[in-house]
Short mmCIF file of C-alpha atoms in Angstrom, two decimals:
data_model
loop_
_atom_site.label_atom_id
_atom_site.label_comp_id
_atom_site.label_asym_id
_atom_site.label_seq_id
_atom_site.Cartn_x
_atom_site.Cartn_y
_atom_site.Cartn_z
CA UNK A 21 -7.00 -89.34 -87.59
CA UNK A 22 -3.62 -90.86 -87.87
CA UNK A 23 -2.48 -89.59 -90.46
CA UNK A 24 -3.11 -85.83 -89.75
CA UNK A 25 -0.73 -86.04 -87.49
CA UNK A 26 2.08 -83.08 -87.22
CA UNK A 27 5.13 -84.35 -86.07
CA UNK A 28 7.57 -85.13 -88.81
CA UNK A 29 8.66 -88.16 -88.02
CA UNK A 30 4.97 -89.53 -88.68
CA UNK A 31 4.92 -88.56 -91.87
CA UNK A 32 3.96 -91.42 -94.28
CA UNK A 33 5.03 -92.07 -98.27
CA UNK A 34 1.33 -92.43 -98.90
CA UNK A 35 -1.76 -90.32 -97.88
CA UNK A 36 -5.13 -91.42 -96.65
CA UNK A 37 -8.25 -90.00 -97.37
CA UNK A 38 -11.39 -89.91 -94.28
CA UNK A 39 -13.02 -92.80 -96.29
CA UNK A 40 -9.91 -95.24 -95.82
CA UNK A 41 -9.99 -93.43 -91.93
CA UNK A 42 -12.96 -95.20 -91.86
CA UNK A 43 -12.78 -98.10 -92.98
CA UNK A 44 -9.68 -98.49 -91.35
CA UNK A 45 -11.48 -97.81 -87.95
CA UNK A 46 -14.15 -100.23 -88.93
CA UNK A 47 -11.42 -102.76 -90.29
CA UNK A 48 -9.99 -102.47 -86.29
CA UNK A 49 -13.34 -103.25 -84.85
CA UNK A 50 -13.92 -106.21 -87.08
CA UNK A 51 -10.10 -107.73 -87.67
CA UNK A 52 -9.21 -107.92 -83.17
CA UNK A 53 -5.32 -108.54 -82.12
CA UNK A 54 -6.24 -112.43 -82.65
CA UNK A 55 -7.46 -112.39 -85.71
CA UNK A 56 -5.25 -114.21 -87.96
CA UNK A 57 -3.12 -112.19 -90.65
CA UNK A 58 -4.71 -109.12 -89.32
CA UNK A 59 -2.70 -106.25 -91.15
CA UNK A 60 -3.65 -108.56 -94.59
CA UNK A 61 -7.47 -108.22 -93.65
CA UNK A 62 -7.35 -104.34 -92.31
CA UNK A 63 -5.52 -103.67 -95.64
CA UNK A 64 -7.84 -105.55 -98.30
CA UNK A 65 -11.06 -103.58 -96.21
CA UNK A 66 -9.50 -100.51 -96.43
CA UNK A 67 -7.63 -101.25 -100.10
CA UNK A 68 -4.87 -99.16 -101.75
CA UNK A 69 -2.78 -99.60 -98.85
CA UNK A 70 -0.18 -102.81 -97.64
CA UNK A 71 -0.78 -104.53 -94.44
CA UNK A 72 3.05 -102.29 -93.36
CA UNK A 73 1.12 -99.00 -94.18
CA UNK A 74 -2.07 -99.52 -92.06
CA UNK A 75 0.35 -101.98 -89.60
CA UNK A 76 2.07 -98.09 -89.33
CA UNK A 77 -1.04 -96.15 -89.62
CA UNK A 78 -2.30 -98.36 -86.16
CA UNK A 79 1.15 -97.61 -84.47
CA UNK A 80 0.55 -94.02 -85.10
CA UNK A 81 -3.02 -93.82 -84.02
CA UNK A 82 -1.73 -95.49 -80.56
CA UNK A 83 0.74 -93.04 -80.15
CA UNK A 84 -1.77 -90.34 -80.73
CA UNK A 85 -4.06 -92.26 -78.16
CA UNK A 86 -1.12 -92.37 -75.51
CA UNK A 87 -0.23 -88.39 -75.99
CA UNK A 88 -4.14 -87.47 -75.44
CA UNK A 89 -4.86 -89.83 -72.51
CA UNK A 90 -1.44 -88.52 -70.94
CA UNK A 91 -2.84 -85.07 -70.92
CA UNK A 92 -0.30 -84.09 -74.16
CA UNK A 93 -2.64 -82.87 -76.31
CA UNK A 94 -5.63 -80.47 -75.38
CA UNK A 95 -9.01 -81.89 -75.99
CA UNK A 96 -10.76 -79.56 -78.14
CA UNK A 97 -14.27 -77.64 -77.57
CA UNK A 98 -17.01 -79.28 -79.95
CA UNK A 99 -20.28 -77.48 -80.30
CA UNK A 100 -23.23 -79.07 -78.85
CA UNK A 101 -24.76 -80.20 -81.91
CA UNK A 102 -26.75 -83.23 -82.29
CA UNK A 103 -24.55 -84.15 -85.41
CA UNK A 104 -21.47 -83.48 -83.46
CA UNK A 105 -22.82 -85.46 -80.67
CA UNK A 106 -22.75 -88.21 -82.62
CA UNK A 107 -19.56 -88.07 -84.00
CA UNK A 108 -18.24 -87.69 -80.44
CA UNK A 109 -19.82 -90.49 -79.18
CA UNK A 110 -18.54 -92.62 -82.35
CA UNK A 111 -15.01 -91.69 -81.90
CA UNK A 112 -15.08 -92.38 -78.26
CA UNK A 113 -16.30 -95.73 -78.94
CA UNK A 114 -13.49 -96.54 -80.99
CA UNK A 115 -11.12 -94.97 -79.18
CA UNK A 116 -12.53 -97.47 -76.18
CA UNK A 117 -12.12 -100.46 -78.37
CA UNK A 118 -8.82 -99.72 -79.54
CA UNK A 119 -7.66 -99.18 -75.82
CA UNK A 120 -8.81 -102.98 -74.82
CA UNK A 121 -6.86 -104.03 -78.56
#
């Protein structure tokens, strides 16, 4: 998500793998803007990274989420498969939450 991202000046000292993605993504839904010491809590679910590196990673993915909404960046074709489907319909959900956040 985040951290595929290819402008340079996004580019992060560490790397992150889809299973810290997701539990980063989960860590959002769980850990809201009023949760106390949030960035501590996203970064011991998601582990292996300081509460500055997935405090980062979440400025990044709002970034991302301002260039797409603003038309920036293309949406792309998925194929109409029922595992795609769901994926879809996952990521929009997040992408939802993360809007109200």
């Amino acid at each position: 998500m985040a951290s595929t991202s290819l402008s340079s000046t996004r580019s992060s000292s560490s790397s992150w793998t889809p299973t810290q993605n997701k539990q980063f993504e989960r860590a959002l839904a769980l850990y809201d803007r009023d949760t106390p010491d949030r960035w501590q809590n996203v970064a011991k679910a998601v582990g292996g990274k300081s509460p500055e590196e997935v405090k980062r990673h979440y400025e990044i993915l709002i970034q991302d989420l301002h260039h797409i909404e603003s038309g920036q960046v293309p949406i792309p074709n998925y194929k109409n498969t029922m595992s795609g489907v769901r994926g879809v319909a996952s990521e929009q959900r997040i992408l939802k939450t993360l809007r109200f956040q």
